[in-house]
Amino acid sequence: MNQKALTYEHNEPFHLERGGVLPKLEIAYHTFGQLNADKNNVVWVFHALTANSEAMDWWKGLFEKDSAINPDKHFIVCANILGSPYGTSSPMSVNPETGQAYHSTFPLITIRDMVEAHKLLRDHLGIEKIAIGLGGSMGGFQTYEWAVQEPDTFEKLILVATAPKESPWRVSVHAAQRLAIEADPTWRDNDPEAGAAGVAASRAIGMLSYRNHEIFEKTQNDDESKVDDFKADSYIRYQGSKLANRGFSGFLLWSLTKALDSHDLSRGRGTLIEVLEGIRIPILQIGITSDLLFPIQEQRRVADHLANVQYREIESLFGHDGFLTETEKINELIGGFIS
């Protein structure tokens, strides 16, 4: 669709959970469809780590005219997350106090900070209730967090391949990614391309957790004559370079993985089980059978502690990336949930 993002400017200090302060905050966002007279048709879409606010583009097939959620019936909002390079305040933004880009001086952020930014945009748009909160992967972190903070805001939640807390397994993946970034001596330089080699290596590590053995066997296999220049090698290198060329500096990606690690619904709220059992909003929780990053065993354990959940599993070869590719199956489940 390639619709230009809108921007909301919050011209007051924005205080962060870890103690930092942004002198002002800019939030890039997209809306699709129209807010109805009753203001009860809002769908808030939360994006994952390297996506942006143009949900119609990166979640292709999920918001078509014949989809369960579509702009003919719904007012769809998607905001670029705090710390991302696609228009919202980030290490790439200019610090109004210095007139220079923040780069590595940008303060560390958390998932809760991202939610606070969403709430400011919600108020700016005059939205009181959100009919559906929808998020996959890191987007689900934000969905969970906002719903726990404001349980009366959402009518329903749809959580795809996500979790209420970052796991030791995922923290370890992120640590490996940060090691790759830190091995690039330029990663903290005041340059928009700082740490490009580290970003490429970090993304390559991430891709191994987003996919799995079976899909690589099907798509990256070579004939027996090869002794070098393998498809899988080329594919992983391509994916790494692709992200490095999309505006992700070393420090920016490093700081976003730190934000991922911060996710824990139970921080300051009791045990995780207590928090989950206290969520009364109707939830559609979708797990992906081949997901290595958010394994199906974890999905089932979480569902066991949700009071009002429809838990469903999708068979997919694509691993964690199935939350982006299996839109036909996801749409069918959403249709049954919201009808």
Tab-separated table of C-alpha atoms in Angstrom:
chain	number	residue	atom	x	y	z
A	1	MET	CA	0.000	0.000	0.000
A	2	ASN	CA	2.960	2.331	0.695
A	3	GLN	CA	0.909	4.904	2.553
A	4	LYS	CA	2.924	7.723	4.109
A	5	ALA	CA	3.211	7.569	7.890
A	6	LEU	CA	1.664	10.265	10.055
A	7	THR	CA	3.588	11.783	12.961
A	8	TYR	CA	2.449	12.818	16.420
A	9	GLU	CA	4.757	15.153	18.328
A	10	HIS	CA	4.630	15.075	22.113
A	11	ASN	CA	6.464	18.256	23.046
A	12	GLU	CA	6.974	17.458	26.704
A	13	PRO	CA	9.639	15.406	28.495
A	14	PHE	CA	9.044	11.666	28.184
A	15	HIS	CA	10.278	9.802	31.256
A	16	LEU	CA	11.555	6.254	30.777
A	17	GLU	CA	11.331	3.262	33.097
A	18	ARG	CA	15.106	2.933	33.454
A	19	GLY	CA	15.502	6.578	34.471
A	20	GLY	CA	16.295	8.283	31.180
A	21	VAL	CA	14.341	11.224	29.803
A	22	LEU	CA	13.639	12.233	26.212
A	23	PRO	CA	13.117	16.017	25.901
A	24	LYS	CA	10.340	15.340	23.370
A	25	LEU	CA	8.796	12.346	21.670
A	26	GLU	CA	7.825	11.746	18.061
A	27	ILE	CA	5.595	8.812	17.118
A	28	ALA	CA	5.155	7.645	13.529
A	29	TYR	CA	1.921	5.791	12.857
A	30	HIS	CA	-0.496	4.583	10.212
A	31	THR	CA	-4.267	4.308	10.314
A	32	PHE	CA	-6.435	2.353	7.899
A	33	GLY	CA	-10.213	2.652	7.637
A	34	GLN	CA	-12.440	5.057	9.538
A	35	LEU	CA	-13.342	5.423	13.195
A	36	ASN	CA	-17.100	4.868	13.424
A	37	ALA	CA	-19.549	7.120	15.250
A	38	ASP	CA	-19.592	4.879	18.321
A	39	LYS	CA	-15.779	4.686	18.354
A	40	ASN	CA	-16.008	0.943	18.957
A	41	ASN	CA	-14.272	-0.446	15.860
A	42	VAL	CA	-10.617	0.184	16.765
A	43	VAL	CA	-8.056	-2.539	16.093
A	44	TRP	CA	-4.594	-1.707	17.439
A	45	VAL	CA	-1.842	-3.681	15.725
A	46	PHE	CA	1.516	-3.976	17.500
A	47	HIS	CA	4.547	-4.667	15.340
A	48	ALA	CA	7.580	-6.834	15.999
A	49	LEU	CA	11.297	-6.102	16.228
A	50	THR	CA	12.254	-4.911	12.740
A	51	ALA	CA	8.867	-3.985	11.246
A	52	ASN	CA	7.235	-0.563	11.033
A	53	SER	CA	3.817	1.044	11.335
A	54	GLU	CA	2.635	0.066	7.847
A	55	ALA	CA	0.909	-3.127	8.943
A	56	MET	CA	-0.883	-3.558	5.617
A	57	ASP	CA	2.539	-4.056	4.048
A	58	TRP	CA	4.451	-6.331	6.440
A	59	TRP	CA	1.412	-8.419	7.498
A	60	LYS	CA	0.202	-8.920	3.934
A	61	GLY	CA	-2.981	-10.927	3.617
A	62	LEU	CA	-4.282	-10.334	7.123
A	63	PHE	CA	-6.228	-7.132	6.502
A	64	GLU	CA	-7.784	-7.670	3.072
A	65	LYS	CA	-11.347	-6.673	2.171
A	66	ASP	CA	-12.576	-10.211	2.835
A	67	SER	CA	-10.512	-10.684	6.010
A	68	ALA	CA	-11.989	-10.898	9.501
A	69	ILE	CA	-10.228	-7.613	10.294
A	70	ASN	CA	-10.370	-5.169	7.411
A	71	PRO	CA	-10.395	-1.390	6.838
A	72	ASP	CA	-13.961	-1.441	5.517
A	73	LYS	CA	-15.197	-2.451	8.980
A	74	HIS	CA	-12.417	-1.459	11.343
A	75	PHE	CA	-10.248	1.522	12.227
A	76	ILE	CA	-6.812	-0.089	12.244
A	77	VAL	CA	-3.992	1.705	14.056
A	78	CYS	CA	-0.336	0.703	14.043
A	79	ALA	CA	2.363	2.824	15.683
A	80	ASN	CA	6.076	2.518	15.063
A	81	ILE	CA	7.641	1.473	18.351
A	82	LEU	CA	9.892	3.661	20.454
A	83	GLY	CA	13.521	3.045	19.479
A	84	SER	CA	12.762	1.899	15.915
A	85	PRO	CA	14.315	3.744	12.946
A	86	TYR	CA	11.054	4.241	11.039
A	87	GLY	CA	9.922	7.620	12.309
A	88	THR	CA	9.448	7.273	16.058
A	89	SER	CA	12.105	8.677	18.399
A	90	SER	CA	15.179	6.447	18.267
A	91	PRO	CA	18.982	6.582	18.284
A	92	MET	CA	18.688	7.968	14.729
A	93	SER	CA	16.597	10.948	15.881
A	94	VAL	CA	17.975	14.406	16.547
A	95	ASN	CA	18.349	15.306	20.204
A	96	PRO	CA	16.714	18.762	20.434
A	97	GLU	CA	19.102	19.713	23.228
A	98	THR	CA	22.228	19.189	21.107
A	99	GLY	CA	21.012	19.483	17.529
A	100	GLN	CA	22.803	16.198	16.766
A	101	ALA	CA	21.535	12.645	16.348
A	102	TYR	CA	21.437	10.655	19.587
A	103	HIS	CA	23.212	7.575	18.258
A	104	SER	CA	24.705	5.745	21.268
A	105	THR	CA	23.592	8.454	23.732
A	106	PHE	CA	19.957	7.413	23.278
A	107	PRO	CA	18.708	6.143	26.664
A	108	LEU	CA	17.867	2.485	27.226
A	109	ILE	CA	14.178	1.666	26.873
A	110	THR	CA	11.785	-1.117	27.875
A	111	ILE	CA	8.582	-2.641	26.550
A	112	ARG	CA	6.720	-0.605	29.152
A	113	ASP	CA	8.141	2.595	27.651
A	114	MET	CA	6.828	1.526	24.256
A	115	VAL	CA	3.382	1.060	25.765
A	116	GLU	CA	3.488	4.498	27.385
A	117	ALA	CA	4.169	5.953	23.943
A	118	HIS	CA	1.213	4.014	22.497
A	119	LYS	CA	-1.015	5.438	25.216
A	120	LEU	CA	-0.001	8.987	24.315
A	121	LEU	CA	-0.936	8.320	20.688
A	122	ARG	CA	-4.223	6.744	21.788
A	123	ASP	CA	-5.090	9.931	23.670
A	124	HIS	CA	-4.064	12.093	20.706
A	125	LEU	CA	-6.384	10.111	18.416
A	126	GLY	CA	-9.295	10.449	20.843
A	127	ILE	CA	-9.661	6.695	21.299
A	128	GLU	CA	-11.229	5.462	24.527
A	129	LYS	CA	-11.777	1.765	23.859
A	130	ILE	CA	-9.905	-0.687	21.659
A	131	ALA	CA	-12.033	-3.502	20.278
A	132	ILE	CA	-9.071	-5.734	19.449
A	133	GLY	CA	-5.412	-5.611	20.438
A	134	LEU	CA	-3.398	-7.727	18.000
A	135	GLY	CA	0.295	-8.534	18.255
A	136	GLY	CA	2.739	-11.208	17.179
A	137	SER	CA	6.171	-11.888	18.658
A	138	MET	CA	7.490	-8.621	20.171
A	139	GLY	CA	4.170	-7.045	19.195
A	140	GLY	CA	2.513	-9.462	21.586
A	141	PHE	CA	4.786	-8.245	24.389
A	142	GLN	CA	3.304	-4.773	23.981
A	143	THR	CA	-0.240	-6.140	23.714
A	144	TYR	CA	0.143	-8.096	26.940
A	145	GLU	CA	1.722	-5.181	28.803
A	146	TRP	CA	-0.890	-2.604	27.831
A	147	ALA	CA	-3.730	-4.996	28.638
A	148	VAL	CA	-2.324	-5.612	32.122
A	149	GLN	CA	-1.849	-1.892	32.724
A	150	GLU	CA	-5.333	-0.966	31.475
A	151	PRO	CA	-7.609	-4.023	31.501
A	152	ASP	CA	-10.694	-1.961	30.685
A	153	THR	CA	-9.219	-0.554	27.470
A	154	PHE	CA	-9.418	-3.739	25.395
A	155	GLU	CA	-12.458	-5.807	24.451
A	156	LYS	CA	-10.407	-8.702	23.038
A	157	LEU	CA	-6.766	-9.681	22.557
A	158	ILE	CA	-5.160	-11.738	19.802
A	159	LEU	CA	-1.673	-12.973	20.699
A	160	VAL	CA	0.372	-14.810	18.073
A	161	ALA	CA	3.661	-16.600	18.791
A	162	THR	CA	4.436	-14.475	21.826
A	163	ALA	CA	4.799	-14.685	25.610
A	164	PRO	CA	4.084	-12.806	28.850
A	165	LYS	CA	7.769	-12.830	29.810
A	166	GLU	CA	11.068	-13.036	27.979
A	167	SER	CA	12.570	-16.489	28.496
A	168	PRO	CA	16.191	-17.408	29.317
A	169	TRP	CA	16.353	-19.058	25.884
A	170	ARG	CA	15.412	-15.856	24.048
A	171	VAL	CA	17.618	-13.695	26.283
A	172	SER	CA	20.502	-15.991	25.306
A	173	VAL	CA	19.719	-15.561	21.610
A	174	HIS	CA	19.730	-11.791	22.094
A	175	ALA	CA	23.005	-11.958	24.027
A	176	ALA	CA	24.600	-13.810	21.102
A	177	GLN	CA	23.246	-11.160	18.749
A	178	ARG	CA	24.690	-8.393	20.913
A	179	LEU	CA	28.067	-10.143	21.013
A	180	ALA	CA	28.068	-10.027	17.218
A	181	ILE	CA	27.256	-6.314	17.256
A	182	GLU	CA	29.863	-5.567	19.937
A	183	ALA	CA	32.520	-7.351	17.849
A	184	ASP	CA	32.151	-4.597	15.244
A	185	PRO	CA	34.433	-1.790	16.514
A	186	THR	CA	32.230	0.867	14.888
A	187	TRP	CA	29.001	-0.090	16.645
A	188	ARG	CA	28.881	2.927	18.966
A	189	ASP	CA	30.150	5.462	16.439
A	190	ASN	CA	28.111	8.582	15.727
A	191	ASP	CA	27.206	7.439	12.256
A	192	PRO	CA	23.878	6.125	10.883
A	193	GLU	CA	25.733	3.137	9.399
A	194	ALA	CA	27.740	2.389	12.536
A	195	GLY	CA	28.102	-1.309	13.249
A	196	ALA	CA	26.784	-2.476	9.869
A	197	ALA	CA	28.881	-5.653	9.882
A	198	GLY	CA	27.735	-6.390	13.425
A	199	VAL	CA	24.098	-5.847	12.470
A	200	ALA	CA	24.449	-8.279	9.569
A	201	ALA	CA	26.000	-10.941	11.820
A	202	SER	CA	23.378	-10.321	14.501
A	203	ARG	CA	20.545	-10.739	12.012
A	204	ALA	CA	22.116	-13.946	10.726
A	205	ILE	CA	22.031	-15.353	14.256
A	206	GLY	CA	18.426	-14.270	14.645
A	207	MET	CA	17.371	-15.956	11.403
A	208	LEU	CA	18.394	-19.334	12.809
A	209	SER	CA	15.817	-18.911	15.576
A	210	TYR	CA	13.124	-17.505	13.268
A	211	ARG	CA	13.207	-20.538	10.958
A	212	ASN	CA	14.151	-24.191	11.595
A	213	HIS	CA	15.900	-27.283	10.262
A	214	GLU	CA	12.986	-28.518	8.169
A	215	ILE	CA	12.387	-25.318	6.202
A	216	PHE	CA	16.104	-24.982	5.429
A	217	GLU	CA	16.135	-28.588	4.203
A	218	LYS	CA	13.275	-27.779	1.834
A	219	THR	CA	14.465	-24.401	0.567
A	220	GLN	CA	18.261	-24.218	0.910
A	221	ASN	CA	19.469	-27.691	-0.079
A	222	ASP	CA	22.229	-28.100	-2.683
A	223	ASP	CA	23.139	-30.971	-4.978
A	224	GLU	CA	25.906	-33.347	-3.967
A	225	SER	CA	28.517	-31.744	-6.249
A	226	LYS	CA	28.819	-28.596	-4.130
A	227	VAL	CA	31.841	-28.063	-1.875
A	228	ASP	CA	31.347	-24.304	-1.409
A	229	ASP	CA	28.979	-21.426	-2.233
A	230	PHE	CA	26.031	-23.137	-0.583
A	231	LYS	CA	22.507	-21.749	-0.859
A	232	ALA	CA	22.103	-21.599	2.917
A	233	ASP	CA	25.319	-19.585	3.291
A	234	SER	CA	24.186	-17.119	0.632
A	235	TYR	CA	20.697	-16.851	2.120
A	236	ILE	CA	21.910	-16.084	5.644
A	237	ARG	CA	24.416	-13.516	4.387
A	238	TYR	CA	21.712	-11.883	2.279
A	239	GLN	CA	19.322	-11.626	5.220
A	240	GLY	CA	22.036	-10.049	7.365
A	241	SER	CA	22.994	-7.453	4.767
A	242	LYS	CA	19.358	-6.692	4.039
A	243	LEU	CA	18.696	-5.550	7.613
A	244	ALA	CA	21.953	-3.595	7.786
A	245	ASN	CA	20.748	-1.644	4.745
A	246	ARG	CA	17.348	-0.857	6.276
A	247	GLY	CA	18.411	1.825	8.742
A	248	PHE	CA	19.354	-0.362	11.700
A	249	SER	CA	22.615	0.853	13.211
A	250	GLY	CA	24.525	-1.366	15.610
A	251	PHE	CA	23.515	0.536	18.720
A	252	LEU	CA	19.883	0.788	17.615
A	253	LEU	CA	19.492	-2.969	17.140
A	254	TRP	CA	21.510	-3.645	20.305
A	255	SER	CA	19.188	-1.408	22.351
A	256	LEU	CA	16.031	-2.980	20.905
A	257	THR	CA	17.216	-6.444	21.951
A	258	LYS	CA	17.778	-5.012	25.434
A	259	ALA	CA	14.163	-3.816	25.381
A	260	LEU	CA	13.050	-7.334	24.451
A	261	ASP	CA	14.907	-8.719	27.454
A	262	SER	CA	13.075	-6.267	29.746
A	263	HIS	CA	9.689	-7.860	29.075
A	264	ASP	CA	8.168	-9.397	32.194
A	265	LEU	CA	4.518	-8.878	33.103
A	266	SER	CA	5.244	-9.884	36.692
A	267	ARG	CA	7.835	-7.178	37.426
A	268	GLY	CA	6.433	-5.335	40.447
A	269	ARG	CA	3.100	-7.172	40.204
A	270	GLY	CA	3.501	-10.497	42.007
A	271	THR	CA	4.136	-13.858	40.372
A	272	LEU	CA	3.683	-14.408	36.664
A	273	ILE	CA	0.959	-16.985	37.304
A	274	GLU	CA	-0.941	-14.494	39.456
A	275	VAL	CA	-0.732	-11.863	36.731
A	276	LEU	CA	-1.870	-14.265	34.001
A	277	GLU	CA	-4.770	-15.568	36.076
A	278	GLY	CA	-5.844	-11.974	36.695
A	279	ILE	CA	-6.309	-11.206	32.984
A	280	ARG	CA	-10.041	-11.443	32.292
A	281	ILE	CA	-10.073	-10.097	28.743
A	282	PRO	CA	-11.087	-12.722	26.137
A	283	ILE	CA	-7.902	-13.888	24.421
A	284	LEU	CA	-7.158	-15.793	21.244
A	285	GLN	CA	-3.697	-17.265	21.763
A	286	ILE	CA	-2.041	-18.841	18.737
A	287	GLY	CA	1.042	-21.039	18.893
A	288	ILE	CA	3.050	-22.354	15.937
A	289	THR	CA	4.062	-25.996	16.119
A	290	SER	CA	7.520	-25.551	14.565
A	291	ASP	CA	8.435	-22.339	16.427
A	292	LEU	CA	11.899	-22.595	18.007
A	293	LEU	CA	11.862	-19.110	19.519
A	294	PHE	CA	8.461	-19.331	21.239
A	295	PRO	CA	8.124	-23.121	21.499
A	296	ILE	CA	4.749	-24.774	21.596
A	297	GLN	CA	5.374	-26.163	25.097
A	298	GLU	CA	5.694	-22.608	26.394
A	299	GLN	CA	2.511	-21.581	24.586
A	300	ARG	CA	0.560	-24.403	26.205
A	301	ARG	CA	1.866	-23.584	29.695
A	302	VAL	CA	0.807	-19.953	29.322
A	303	ALA	CA	-2.649	-20.914	28.054
A	304	ASP	CA	-3.150	-23.106	31.115
A	305	HIS	CA	-3.062	-19.996	33.318
A	306	LEU	CA	-5.251	-17.662	31.248
A	307	ALA	CA	-8.790	-17.441	32.560
A	308	ASN	CA	-10.595	-16.580	29.315
A	309	VAL	CA	-8.581	-18.029	26.455
A	310	GLN	CA	-9.176	-19.785	23.165
A	311	TYR	CA	-5.887	-21.558	22.525
A	312	ARG	CA	-5.136	-22.701	18.991
A	313	GLU	CA	-2.100	-24.138	17.221
A	314	ILE	CA	-1.034	-23.658	13.615
A	315	GLU	CA	0.867	-26.321	11.716
A	316	SER	CA	3.606	-24.566	9.764
A	317	LEU	CA	7.002	-25.312	8.256
A	318	PHE	CA	8.140	-21.727	8.735
A	319	GLY	CA	8.941	-21.751	12.448
A	320	HIS	CA	8.545	-18.455	14.266
A	321	ASP	CA	8.201	-16.612	10.955
A	322	GLY	CA	4.946	-18.496	10.506
A	323	PHE	CA	3.275	-15.651	12.395
A	324	LEU	CA	3.979	-13.520	9.308
A	325	THR	CA	3.535	-16.103	6.556
A	326	GLU	CA	0.519	-18.147	7.691
A	327	THR	CA	-1.970	-15.303	7.320
A	328	GLU	CA	-4.692	-17.475	5.803
A	329	LYS	CA	-4.708	-19.787	8.826
A	330	ILE	CA	-4.452	-16.878	11.273
A	331	ASN	CA	-7.309	-15.049	9.560
A	332	GLU	CA	-9.522	-18.123	9.836
A	333	LEU	CA	-8.858	-18.363	13.574
A	334	ILE	CA	-9.478	-14.639	14.059
A	335	GLY	CA	-12.775	-14.898	12.192
A	336	GLY	CA	-13.983	-17.613	14.527
A	337	PHE	CA	-12.860	-15.644	17.564
A	338	ILE	CA	-14.439	-12.271	16.802
A	339	SER	CA	-17.633	-13.434	15.093
